[in-house]
CSV table of C-alpha atoms and ligand atoms in Angstrom, one decimal:
chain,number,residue,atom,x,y,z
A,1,UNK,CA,10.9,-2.7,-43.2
A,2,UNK,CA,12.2,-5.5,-40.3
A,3,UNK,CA,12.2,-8.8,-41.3
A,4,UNK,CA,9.4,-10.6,-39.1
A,5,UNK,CA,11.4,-12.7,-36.4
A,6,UNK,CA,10.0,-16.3,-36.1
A,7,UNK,CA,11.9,-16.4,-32.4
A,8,UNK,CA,12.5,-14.1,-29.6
A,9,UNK,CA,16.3,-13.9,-28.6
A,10,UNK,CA,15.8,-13.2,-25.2
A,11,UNK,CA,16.0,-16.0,-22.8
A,12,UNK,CA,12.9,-16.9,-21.2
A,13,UNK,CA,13.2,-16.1,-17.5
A,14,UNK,CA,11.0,-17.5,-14.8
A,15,UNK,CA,8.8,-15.0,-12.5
A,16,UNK,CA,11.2,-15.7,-9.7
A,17,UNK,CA,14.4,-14.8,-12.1
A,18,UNK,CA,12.6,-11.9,-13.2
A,19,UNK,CA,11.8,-10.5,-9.2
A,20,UNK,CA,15.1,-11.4,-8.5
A,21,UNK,CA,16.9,-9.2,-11.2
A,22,UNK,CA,14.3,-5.9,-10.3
A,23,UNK,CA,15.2,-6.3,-6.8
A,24,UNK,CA,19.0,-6.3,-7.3
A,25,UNK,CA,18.7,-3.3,-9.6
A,26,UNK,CA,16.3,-0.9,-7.1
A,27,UNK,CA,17.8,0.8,-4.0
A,28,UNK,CA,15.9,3.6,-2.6
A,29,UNK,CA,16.2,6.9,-4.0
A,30,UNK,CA,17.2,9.3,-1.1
A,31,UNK,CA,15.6,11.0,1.7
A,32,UNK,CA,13.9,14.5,2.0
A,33,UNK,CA,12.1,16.2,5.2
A,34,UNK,CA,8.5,16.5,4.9
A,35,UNK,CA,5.9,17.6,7.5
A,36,UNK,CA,4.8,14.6,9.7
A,37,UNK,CA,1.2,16.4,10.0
A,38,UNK,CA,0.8,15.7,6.3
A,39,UNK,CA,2.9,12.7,5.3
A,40,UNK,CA,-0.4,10.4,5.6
A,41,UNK,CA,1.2,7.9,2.1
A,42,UNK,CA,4.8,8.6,2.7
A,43,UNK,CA,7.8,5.9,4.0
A,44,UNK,CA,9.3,7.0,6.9
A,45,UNK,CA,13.3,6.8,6.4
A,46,UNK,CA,14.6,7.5,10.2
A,47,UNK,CA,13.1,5.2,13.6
A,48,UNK,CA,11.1,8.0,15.9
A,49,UNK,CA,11.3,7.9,19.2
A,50,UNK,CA,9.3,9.3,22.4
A,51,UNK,CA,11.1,12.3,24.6
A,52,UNK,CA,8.5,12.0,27.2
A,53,UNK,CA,6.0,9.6,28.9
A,54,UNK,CA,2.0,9.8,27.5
A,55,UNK,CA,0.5,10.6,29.7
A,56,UNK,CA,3.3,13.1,31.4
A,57,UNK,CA,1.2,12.7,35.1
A,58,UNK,CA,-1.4,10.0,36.3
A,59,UNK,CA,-4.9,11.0,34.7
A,60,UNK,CA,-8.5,10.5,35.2
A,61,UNK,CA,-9.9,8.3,32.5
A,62,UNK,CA,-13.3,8.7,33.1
A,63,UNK,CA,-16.0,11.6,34.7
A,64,UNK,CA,-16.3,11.7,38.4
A,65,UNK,CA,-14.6,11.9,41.6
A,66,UNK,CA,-10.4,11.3,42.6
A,67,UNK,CA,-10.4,9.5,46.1
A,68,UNK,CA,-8.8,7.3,48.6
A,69,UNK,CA,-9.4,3.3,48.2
A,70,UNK,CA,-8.8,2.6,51.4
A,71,UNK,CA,-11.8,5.2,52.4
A,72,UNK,CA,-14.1,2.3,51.3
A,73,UNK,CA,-18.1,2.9,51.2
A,74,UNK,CA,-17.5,6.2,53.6
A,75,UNK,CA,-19.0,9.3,52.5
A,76,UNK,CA,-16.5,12.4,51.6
A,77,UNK,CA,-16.6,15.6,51.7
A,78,UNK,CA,-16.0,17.3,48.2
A,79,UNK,CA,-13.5,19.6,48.1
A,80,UNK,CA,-12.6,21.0,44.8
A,81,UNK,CA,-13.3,20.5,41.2
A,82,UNK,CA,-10.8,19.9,38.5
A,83,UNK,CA,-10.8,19.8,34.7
A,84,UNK,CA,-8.3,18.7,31.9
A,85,UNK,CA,-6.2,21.6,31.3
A,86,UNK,CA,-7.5,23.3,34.3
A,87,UNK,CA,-4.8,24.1,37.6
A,88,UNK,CA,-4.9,23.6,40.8
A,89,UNK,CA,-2.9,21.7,44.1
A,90,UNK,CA,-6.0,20.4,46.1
A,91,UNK,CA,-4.5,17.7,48.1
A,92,UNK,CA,-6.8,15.0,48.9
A,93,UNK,CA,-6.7,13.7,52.2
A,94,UNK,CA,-8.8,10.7,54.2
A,95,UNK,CA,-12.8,11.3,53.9
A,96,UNK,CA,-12.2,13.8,51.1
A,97,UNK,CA,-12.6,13.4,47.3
A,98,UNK,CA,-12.1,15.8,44.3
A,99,UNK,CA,-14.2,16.1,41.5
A,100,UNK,CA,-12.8,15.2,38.2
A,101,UNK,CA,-12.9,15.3,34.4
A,102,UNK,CA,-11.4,12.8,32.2
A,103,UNK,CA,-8.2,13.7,31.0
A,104,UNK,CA,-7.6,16.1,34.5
A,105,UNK,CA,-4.2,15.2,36.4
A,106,UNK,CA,-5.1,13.0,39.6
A,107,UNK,CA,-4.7,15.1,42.5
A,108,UNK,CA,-2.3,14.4,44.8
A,109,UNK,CA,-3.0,12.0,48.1
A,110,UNK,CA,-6.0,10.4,45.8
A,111,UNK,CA,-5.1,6.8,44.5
A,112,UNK,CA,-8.0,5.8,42.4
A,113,UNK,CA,-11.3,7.3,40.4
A,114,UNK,CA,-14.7,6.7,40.7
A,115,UNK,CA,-17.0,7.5,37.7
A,116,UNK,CA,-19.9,9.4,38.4
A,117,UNK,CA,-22.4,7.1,37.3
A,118,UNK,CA,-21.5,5.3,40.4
A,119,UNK,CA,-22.1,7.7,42.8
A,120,UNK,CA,-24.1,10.5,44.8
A,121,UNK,CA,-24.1,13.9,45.6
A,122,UNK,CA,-25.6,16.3,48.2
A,123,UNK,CA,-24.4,19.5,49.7
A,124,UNK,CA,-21.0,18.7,49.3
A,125,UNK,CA,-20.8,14.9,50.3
A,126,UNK,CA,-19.9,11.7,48.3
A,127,UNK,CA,-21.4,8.6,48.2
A,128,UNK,CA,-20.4,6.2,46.3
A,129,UNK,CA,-21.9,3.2,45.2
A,130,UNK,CA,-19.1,0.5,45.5
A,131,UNK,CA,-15.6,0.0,46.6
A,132,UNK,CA,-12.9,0.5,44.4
A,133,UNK,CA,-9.0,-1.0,44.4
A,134,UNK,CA,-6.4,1.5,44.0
A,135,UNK,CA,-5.3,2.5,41.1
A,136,UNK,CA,-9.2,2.4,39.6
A,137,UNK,CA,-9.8,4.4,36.6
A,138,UNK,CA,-6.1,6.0,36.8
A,139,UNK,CA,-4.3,6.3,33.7
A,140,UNK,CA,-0.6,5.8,34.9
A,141,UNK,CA,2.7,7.7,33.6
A,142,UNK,CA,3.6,5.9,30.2
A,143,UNK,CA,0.8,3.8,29.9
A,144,UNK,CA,0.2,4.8,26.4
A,145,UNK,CA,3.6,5.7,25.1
A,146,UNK,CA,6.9,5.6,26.8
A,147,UNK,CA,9.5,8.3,26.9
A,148,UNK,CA,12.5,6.3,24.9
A,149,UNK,CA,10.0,4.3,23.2
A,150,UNK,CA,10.1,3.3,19.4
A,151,UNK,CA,7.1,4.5,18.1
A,152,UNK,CA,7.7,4.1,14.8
A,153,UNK,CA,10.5,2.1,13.0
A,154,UNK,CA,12.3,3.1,9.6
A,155,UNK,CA,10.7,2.2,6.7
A,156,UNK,CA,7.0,2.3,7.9
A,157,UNK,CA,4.0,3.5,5.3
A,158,UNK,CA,2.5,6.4,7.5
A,159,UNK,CA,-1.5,6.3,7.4
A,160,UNK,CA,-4.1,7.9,9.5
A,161,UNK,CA,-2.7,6.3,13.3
A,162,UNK,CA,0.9,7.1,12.3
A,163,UNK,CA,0.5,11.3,11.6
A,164,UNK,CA,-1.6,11.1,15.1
A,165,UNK,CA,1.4,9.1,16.5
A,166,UNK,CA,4.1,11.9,15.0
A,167,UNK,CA,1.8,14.4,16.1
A,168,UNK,CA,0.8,12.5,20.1
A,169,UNK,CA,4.5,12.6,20.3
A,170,UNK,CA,5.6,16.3,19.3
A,171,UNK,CA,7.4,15.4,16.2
A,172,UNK,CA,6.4,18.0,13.2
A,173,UNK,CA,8.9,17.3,10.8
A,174,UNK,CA,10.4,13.7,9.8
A,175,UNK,CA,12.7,12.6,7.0
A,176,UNK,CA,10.6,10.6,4.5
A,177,UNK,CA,11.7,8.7,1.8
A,178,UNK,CA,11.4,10.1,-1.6
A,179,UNK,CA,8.8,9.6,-4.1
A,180,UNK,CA,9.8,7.7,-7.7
A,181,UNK,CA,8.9,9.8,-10.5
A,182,UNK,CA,6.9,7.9,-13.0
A,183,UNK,CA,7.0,8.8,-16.7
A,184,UNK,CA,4.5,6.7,-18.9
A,185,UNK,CA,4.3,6.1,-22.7
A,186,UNK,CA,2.0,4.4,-24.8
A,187,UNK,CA,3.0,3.8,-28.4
A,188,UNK,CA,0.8,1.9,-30.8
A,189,UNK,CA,-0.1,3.7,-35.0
A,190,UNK,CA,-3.8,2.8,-33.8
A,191,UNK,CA,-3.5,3.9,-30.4
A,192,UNK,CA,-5.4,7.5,-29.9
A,193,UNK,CA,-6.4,9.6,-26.7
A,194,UNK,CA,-9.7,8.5,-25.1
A,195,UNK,CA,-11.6,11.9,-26.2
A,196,UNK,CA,-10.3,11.8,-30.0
A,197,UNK,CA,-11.9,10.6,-32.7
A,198,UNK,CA,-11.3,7.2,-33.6
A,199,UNK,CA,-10.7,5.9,-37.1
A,200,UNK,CA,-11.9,2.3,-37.6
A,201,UNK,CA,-9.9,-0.3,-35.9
A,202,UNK,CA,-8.6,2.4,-33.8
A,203,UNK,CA,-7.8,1.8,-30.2
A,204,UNK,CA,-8.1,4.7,-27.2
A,205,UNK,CA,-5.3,4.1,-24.9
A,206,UNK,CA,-6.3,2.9,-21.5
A,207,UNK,CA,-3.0,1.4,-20.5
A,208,UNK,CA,-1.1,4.8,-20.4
A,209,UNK,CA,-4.1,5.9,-17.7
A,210,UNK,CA,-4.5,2.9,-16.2
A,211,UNK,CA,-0.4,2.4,-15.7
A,212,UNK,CA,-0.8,6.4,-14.3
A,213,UNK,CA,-3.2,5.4,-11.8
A,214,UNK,CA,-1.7,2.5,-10.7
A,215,UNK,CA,1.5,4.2,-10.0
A,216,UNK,CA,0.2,7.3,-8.3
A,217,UNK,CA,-1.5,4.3,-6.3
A,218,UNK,CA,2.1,3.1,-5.5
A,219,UNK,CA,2.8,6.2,-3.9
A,220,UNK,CA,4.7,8.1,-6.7
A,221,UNK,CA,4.7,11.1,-9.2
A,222,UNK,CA,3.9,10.7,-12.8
A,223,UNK,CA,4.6,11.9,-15.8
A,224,UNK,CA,2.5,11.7,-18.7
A,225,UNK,CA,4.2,11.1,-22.0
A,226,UNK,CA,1.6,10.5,-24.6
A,227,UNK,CA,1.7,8.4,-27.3
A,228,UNK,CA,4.8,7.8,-29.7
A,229,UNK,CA,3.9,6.3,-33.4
A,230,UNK,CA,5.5,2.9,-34.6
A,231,UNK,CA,8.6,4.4,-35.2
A,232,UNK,CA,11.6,4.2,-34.1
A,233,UNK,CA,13.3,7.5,-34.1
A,234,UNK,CA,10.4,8.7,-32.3
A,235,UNK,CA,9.9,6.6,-29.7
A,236,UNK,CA,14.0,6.8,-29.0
A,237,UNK,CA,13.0,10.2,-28.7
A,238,UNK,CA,10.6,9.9,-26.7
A,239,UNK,CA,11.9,7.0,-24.1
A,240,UNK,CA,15.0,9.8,-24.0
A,241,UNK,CA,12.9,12.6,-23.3
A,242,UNK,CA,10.8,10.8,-20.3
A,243,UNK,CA,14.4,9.1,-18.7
A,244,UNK,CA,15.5,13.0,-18.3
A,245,UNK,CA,12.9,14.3,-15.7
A,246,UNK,CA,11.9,10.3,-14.2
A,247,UNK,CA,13.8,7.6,-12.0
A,248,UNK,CA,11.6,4.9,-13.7
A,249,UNK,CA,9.9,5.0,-17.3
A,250,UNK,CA,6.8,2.9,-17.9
A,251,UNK,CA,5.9,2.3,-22.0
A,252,UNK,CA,3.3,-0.1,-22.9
A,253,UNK,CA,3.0,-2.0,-26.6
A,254,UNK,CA,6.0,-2.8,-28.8
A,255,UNK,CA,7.4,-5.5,-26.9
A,256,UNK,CA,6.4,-8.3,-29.0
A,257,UNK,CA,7.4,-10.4,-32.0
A,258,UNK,CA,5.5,-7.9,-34.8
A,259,UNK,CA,7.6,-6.1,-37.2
A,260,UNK,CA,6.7,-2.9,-35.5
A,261,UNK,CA,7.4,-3.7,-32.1
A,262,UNK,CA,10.7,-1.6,-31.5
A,263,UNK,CA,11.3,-1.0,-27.7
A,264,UNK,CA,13.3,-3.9,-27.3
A,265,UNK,CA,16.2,-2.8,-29.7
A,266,UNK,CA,15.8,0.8,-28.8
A,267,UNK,CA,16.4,-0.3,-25.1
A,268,UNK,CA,18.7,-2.2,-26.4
A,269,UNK,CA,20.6,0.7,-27.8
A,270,UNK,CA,20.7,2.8,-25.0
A,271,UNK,CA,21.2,0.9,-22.9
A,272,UNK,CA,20.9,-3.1,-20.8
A,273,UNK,CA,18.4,-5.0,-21.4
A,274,UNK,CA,18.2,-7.4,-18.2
A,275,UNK,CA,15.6,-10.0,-19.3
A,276,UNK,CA,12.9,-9.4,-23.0
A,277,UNK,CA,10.6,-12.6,-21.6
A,278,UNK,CA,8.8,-14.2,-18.7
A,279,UNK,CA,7.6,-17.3,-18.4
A,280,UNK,CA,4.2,-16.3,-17.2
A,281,UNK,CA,0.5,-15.0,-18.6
A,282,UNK,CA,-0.5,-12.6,-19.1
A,283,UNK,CA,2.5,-10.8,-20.1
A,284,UNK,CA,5.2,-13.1,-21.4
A,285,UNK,CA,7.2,-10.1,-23.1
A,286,UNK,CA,7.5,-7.7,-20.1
A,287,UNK,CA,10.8,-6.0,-20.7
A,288,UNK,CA,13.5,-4.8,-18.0
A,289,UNK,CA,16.1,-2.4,-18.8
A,290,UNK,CA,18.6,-0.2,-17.5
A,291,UNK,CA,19.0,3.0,-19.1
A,292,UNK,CA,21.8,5.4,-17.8
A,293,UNK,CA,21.0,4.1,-14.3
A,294,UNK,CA,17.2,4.8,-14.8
A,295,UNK,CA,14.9,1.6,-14.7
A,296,UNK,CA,12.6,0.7,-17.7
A,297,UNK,CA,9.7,-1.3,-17.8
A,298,UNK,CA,8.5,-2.5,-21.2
A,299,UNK,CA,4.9,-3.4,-20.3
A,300,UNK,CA,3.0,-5.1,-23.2
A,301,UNK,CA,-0.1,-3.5,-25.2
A,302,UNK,CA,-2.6,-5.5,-24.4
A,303,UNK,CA,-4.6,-4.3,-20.9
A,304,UNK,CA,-4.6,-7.0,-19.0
A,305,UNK,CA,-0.8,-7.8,-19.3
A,306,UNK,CA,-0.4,-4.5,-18.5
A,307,UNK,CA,-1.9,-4.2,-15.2
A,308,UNK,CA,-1.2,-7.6,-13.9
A,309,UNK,CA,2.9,-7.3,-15.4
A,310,UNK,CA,2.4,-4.1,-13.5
A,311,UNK,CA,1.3,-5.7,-10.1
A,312,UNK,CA,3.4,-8.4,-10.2
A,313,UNK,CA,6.9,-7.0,-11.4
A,314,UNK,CA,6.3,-3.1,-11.5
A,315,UNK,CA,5.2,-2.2,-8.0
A,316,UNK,CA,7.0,-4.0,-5.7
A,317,UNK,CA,10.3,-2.1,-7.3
A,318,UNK,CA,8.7,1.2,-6.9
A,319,UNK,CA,7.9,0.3,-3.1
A,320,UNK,CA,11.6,-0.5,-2.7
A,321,UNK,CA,12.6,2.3,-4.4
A,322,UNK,CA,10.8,4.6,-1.4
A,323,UNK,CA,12.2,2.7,1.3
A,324,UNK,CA,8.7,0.5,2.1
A,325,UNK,CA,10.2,-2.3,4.3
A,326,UNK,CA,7.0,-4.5,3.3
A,327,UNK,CA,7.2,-3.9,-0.6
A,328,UNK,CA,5.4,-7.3,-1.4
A,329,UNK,CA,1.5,-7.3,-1.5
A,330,UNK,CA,0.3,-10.4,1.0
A,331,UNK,CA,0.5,-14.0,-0.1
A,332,UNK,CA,-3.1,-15.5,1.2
A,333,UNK,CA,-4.6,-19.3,0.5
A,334,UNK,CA,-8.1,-19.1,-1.1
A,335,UNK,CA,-10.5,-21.9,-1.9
A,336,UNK,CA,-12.2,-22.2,-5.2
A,337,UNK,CA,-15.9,-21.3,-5.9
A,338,UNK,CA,-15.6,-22.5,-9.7
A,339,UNK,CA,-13.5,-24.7,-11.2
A,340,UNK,CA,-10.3,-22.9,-12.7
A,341,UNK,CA,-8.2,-24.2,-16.1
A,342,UNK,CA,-4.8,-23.3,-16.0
A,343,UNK,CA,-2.1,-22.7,-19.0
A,344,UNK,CA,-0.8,-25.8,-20.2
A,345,UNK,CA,2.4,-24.1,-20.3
A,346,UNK,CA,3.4,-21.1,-18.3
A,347,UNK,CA,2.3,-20.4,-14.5
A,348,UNK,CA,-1.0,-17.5,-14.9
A,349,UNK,CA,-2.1,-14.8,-12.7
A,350,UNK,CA,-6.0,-15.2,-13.1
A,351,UNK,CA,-8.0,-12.5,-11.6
A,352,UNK,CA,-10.3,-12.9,-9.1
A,353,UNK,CA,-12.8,-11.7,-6.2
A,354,UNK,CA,-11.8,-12.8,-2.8
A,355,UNK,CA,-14.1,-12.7,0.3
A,356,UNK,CA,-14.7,-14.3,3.6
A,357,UNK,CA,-17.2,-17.2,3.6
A,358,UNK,CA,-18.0,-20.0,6.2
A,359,UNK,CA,-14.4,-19.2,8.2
A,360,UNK,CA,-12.0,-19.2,4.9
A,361,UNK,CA,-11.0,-17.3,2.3
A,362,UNK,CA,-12.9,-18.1,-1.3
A,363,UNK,CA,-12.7,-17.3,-4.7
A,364,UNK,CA,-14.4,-16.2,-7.8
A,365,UNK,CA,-13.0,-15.7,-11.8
A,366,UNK,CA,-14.4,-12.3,-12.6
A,367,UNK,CA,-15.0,-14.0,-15.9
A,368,UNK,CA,-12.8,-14.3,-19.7
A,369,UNK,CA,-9.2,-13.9,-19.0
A,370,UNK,CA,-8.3,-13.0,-22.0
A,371,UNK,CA,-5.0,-10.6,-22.0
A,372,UNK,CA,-7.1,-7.9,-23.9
A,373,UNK,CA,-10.3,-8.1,-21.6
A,374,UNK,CA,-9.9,-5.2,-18.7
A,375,UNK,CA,-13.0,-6.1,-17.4
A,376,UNK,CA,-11.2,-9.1,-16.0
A,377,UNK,CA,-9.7,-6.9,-13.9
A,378,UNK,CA,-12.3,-4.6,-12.4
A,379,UNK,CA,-13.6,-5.8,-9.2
A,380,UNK,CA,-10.4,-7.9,-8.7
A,381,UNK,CA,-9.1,-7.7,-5.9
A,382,UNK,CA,-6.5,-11.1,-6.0
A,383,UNK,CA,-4.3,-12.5,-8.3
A,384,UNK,CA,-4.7,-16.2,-8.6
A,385,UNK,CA,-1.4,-18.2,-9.0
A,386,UNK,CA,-2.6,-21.2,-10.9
A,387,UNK,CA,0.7,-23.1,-11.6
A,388,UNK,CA,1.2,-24.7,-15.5
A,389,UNK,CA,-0.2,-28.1,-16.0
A,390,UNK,CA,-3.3,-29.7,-18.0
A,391,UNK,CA,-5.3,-30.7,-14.8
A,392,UNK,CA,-8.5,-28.3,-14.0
A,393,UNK,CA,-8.4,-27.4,-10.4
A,394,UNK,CA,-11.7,-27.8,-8.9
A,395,UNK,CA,-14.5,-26.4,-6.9
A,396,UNK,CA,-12.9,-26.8,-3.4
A,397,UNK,CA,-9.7,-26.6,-3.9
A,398,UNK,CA,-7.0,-24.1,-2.5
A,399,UNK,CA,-4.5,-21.9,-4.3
A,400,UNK,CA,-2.2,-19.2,-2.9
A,401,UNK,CA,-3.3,-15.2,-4.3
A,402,UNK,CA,-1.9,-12.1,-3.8
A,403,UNK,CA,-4.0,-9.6,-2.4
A,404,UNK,CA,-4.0,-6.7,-4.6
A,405,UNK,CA,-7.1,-5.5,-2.8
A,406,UNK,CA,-9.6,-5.1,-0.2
A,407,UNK,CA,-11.7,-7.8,0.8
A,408,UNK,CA,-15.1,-7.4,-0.6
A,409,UNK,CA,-18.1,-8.8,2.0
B,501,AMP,P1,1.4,-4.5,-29.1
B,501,AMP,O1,2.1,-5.2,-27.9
B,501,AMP,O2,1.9,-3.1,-29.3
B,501,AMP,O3,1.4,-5.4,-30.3
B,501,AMP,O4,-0.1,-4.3,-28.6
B,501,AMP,C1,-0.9,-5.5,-28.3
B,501,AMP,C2,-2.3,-5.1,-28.3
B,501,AMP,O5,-2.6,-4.1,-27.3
B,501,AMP,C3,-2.8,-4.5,-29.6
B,501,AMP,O6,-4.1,-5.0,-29.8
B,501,AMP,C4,-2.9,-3.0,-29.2
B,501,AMP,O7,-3.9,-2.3,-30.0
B,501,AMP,C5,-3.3,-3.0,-27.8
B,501,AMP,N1,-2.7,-1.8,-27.1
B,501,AMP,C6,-1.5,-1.3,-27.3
B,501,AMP,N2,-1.3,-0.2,-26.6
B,501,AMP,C7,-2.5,0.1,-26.0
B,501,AMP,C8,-3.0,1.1,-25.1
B,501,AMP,N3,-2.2,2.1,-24.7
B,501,AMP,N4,-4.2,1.0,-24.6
B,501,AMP,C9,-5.0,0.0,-24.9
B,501,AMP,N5,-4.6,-1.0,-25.8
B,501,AMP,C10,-3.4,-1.0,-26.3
B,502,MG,MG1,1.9,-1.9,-30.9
């Protein structure tokens, strides 16, 4: 059995020293072709730009009739009818018009649209209601997108307008930036699978799930690892095992000072440990190591360090590591709806609920913050930054958060 240490010999590191040795140690991964009609969650990894002007040829924008400004209040004689997609070289000459659809190519000789609400017609003559400038209602070459353009720089997230942009501008396959691969492990003697029986002071493992979720969230692959006992030929085995298949292995538990917290010298083992402690709550053991150029995160048991660890140090690295320009989640100033007490001595992500109220940002605890209570975390949608110090902040007051979330109204 290990003697029980009395004090970590890892240096305590600050949150800043702690981002700054991730980021040094995550590149992105490499680049693969995808199809652009399905990337919708992928980082582009080349710019795209247009071939050709959207629209190609001046266009109707609305329903009704193609004409000459300069014709004024005069009635016209209709001459023709055309529709989007539809053909034809009716030219449109002075006290003549041409009924048009939106989206139909303006005919030739016509400078300017008039929709049909605004006009009349019998037996083949126009009259419109009101003059119109030239140019009226005429979607011009380029307006929308054009040809050269950038439409979409290098390490952009793609979402919903960014497929329809790939797909508006004829571009079915992209190179994307490849996905981390994930591996989790949960370790813990007490530590059982949510469906199993559990024998009393077991505990069901929501952190390898959780740590699962939040990673497919960051736009990766995972691996599930299960659970590795207290020991520490097993869980060797088992960090070993999930480095082969990932580019980033998760394990929660074990990090701390108990006799039977062993990822720290098995990472130590195989490979660089870069830091064993933070100088922040909740999470103050959150381990980073290099393993045979794979990254490890040792994330600590308890739920809430978990998660947050995972927020604060854990994601913005797997962002990087698919190329996501933008890895950081906002920084936003919020105004307290309750008074908030911080740790006398390290700086503490507290979770809260941020909305909108009377033109600012506002806050409220979602309750105990205890580093075992994941209810703290459900319905968060900010992380608090409540500095160290003694002094309660009060109602009123303003603190920077990150978003981790949607506003909630
Ligand atoms: P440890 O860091 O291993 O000492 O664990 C700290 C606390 O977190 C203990 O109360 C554990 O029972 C709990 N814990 C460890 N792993 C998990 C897990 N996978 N899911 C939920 N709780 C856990
Ligand atoms: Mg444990």
């Amino acid at each position: 059995m290990n003697e029980l240490r009395r004090e970590s010999p890892y240096p305590m590191v600050s949150i800043d020293e702690a981002q700054q040795l991730i980021t040094a140690h995550c590149a992105p991964l490499g680049v693969e072709p995808t199809s652009s009609l399905h990337a919708d969650g992928r980082v582009l990894a080349e710019d795209v730009f247009a071939s050709d002007n959207i629209p190609d040829v001046p266009k109707s924008a609305m329903d009704g009739y193609a004409l000459r400004a300069a014709d004024g209040l005069s009635p016209r004689r209709v001459l023709a009818e055309l529709t989007a997609g539809g053909s034809g070289t009716v030219r449109v000459e002075a006290g003549t018009a041409v009924r048009i659809m939106t989206g139909a190519p303006i005919p030739p000789g016509a400078d300017a649209m008039i929709q049909v609400e605004l006009t009349e017609e019998h037996n083949g003559v126009l009259q419109i209601e009101r003059e119109v400038p030239p140019g009226f209602n005429i979607h011009t070459v380029g307006q929308d997108i054009a040809a050269g353009q950038l439409v979409l720089a290098r390490g952009t997230t793609l979402g919903a307008a960014e497929v329809g942009l790939l797909a508006t501008v004829g571009v079915s396959s992209i190179s994307v930036f490849r996905r981390p691969r994930v591996a989790v492990l949960a370790t813990g003697d007490e530590v059982v699978e949510p469906d199993a029986p559990r024998e009393v002071g077991g505990v069901r493992d929501s952190n390898r799930y959780a740590l699962l979720a939040a990673a497919r969230e960051a736009g990766c692959e995972v691996v599930s690892l299960g659970i590795a006992r207290d020991d520490y030929g097993l869980q060797r085995e088992a960090i070993l095992r999930g480095l082969e298949g990932a580019d980033v292995l998760l394990t929660s538990g074990g990090v701390s000072m108990g006799t039977r917290d062993l990822i720290k010298p098995i990472l130590a083992e195989l490979g660089q440990v870069h830091f064993g402690r933070i100088a922040f709550k909740p999470g103050k053991p959150t381990t980073f190591a290099s393993v045979g150029g794979k990254l490890v995160f040792g994330l600590p048991g308890y739920p809430a360090s978990s998660l947050v660890s995972f927020e604060v140090f854990v994601r913005p690295a797997l962002r990087r590591m698919q190329g996501d320009t933008r890895p950081e989640r906002p920084l936003v100033q919020v105004r307290l709806l309750e008074p908030i007490k911080p740790s006398p001595d390290r700086p503490e992500y507290q979770r809260i609920t941020i909305f909108w109220q009377d033109g600012q940002l506002v806050a409220r605890s979602t309750g105990g913050q205890g580093s075992s209570r994941l209810m703290s975390l459900h319905g968060a949608n900010g992380l608090l930054l409540v500095p160290a110090g003694t002094a309660v902040y009060p109602v009123g007051a303003e603190l920077g958060a990150l978003l981790v979330g949607s506003l909630v109204v």
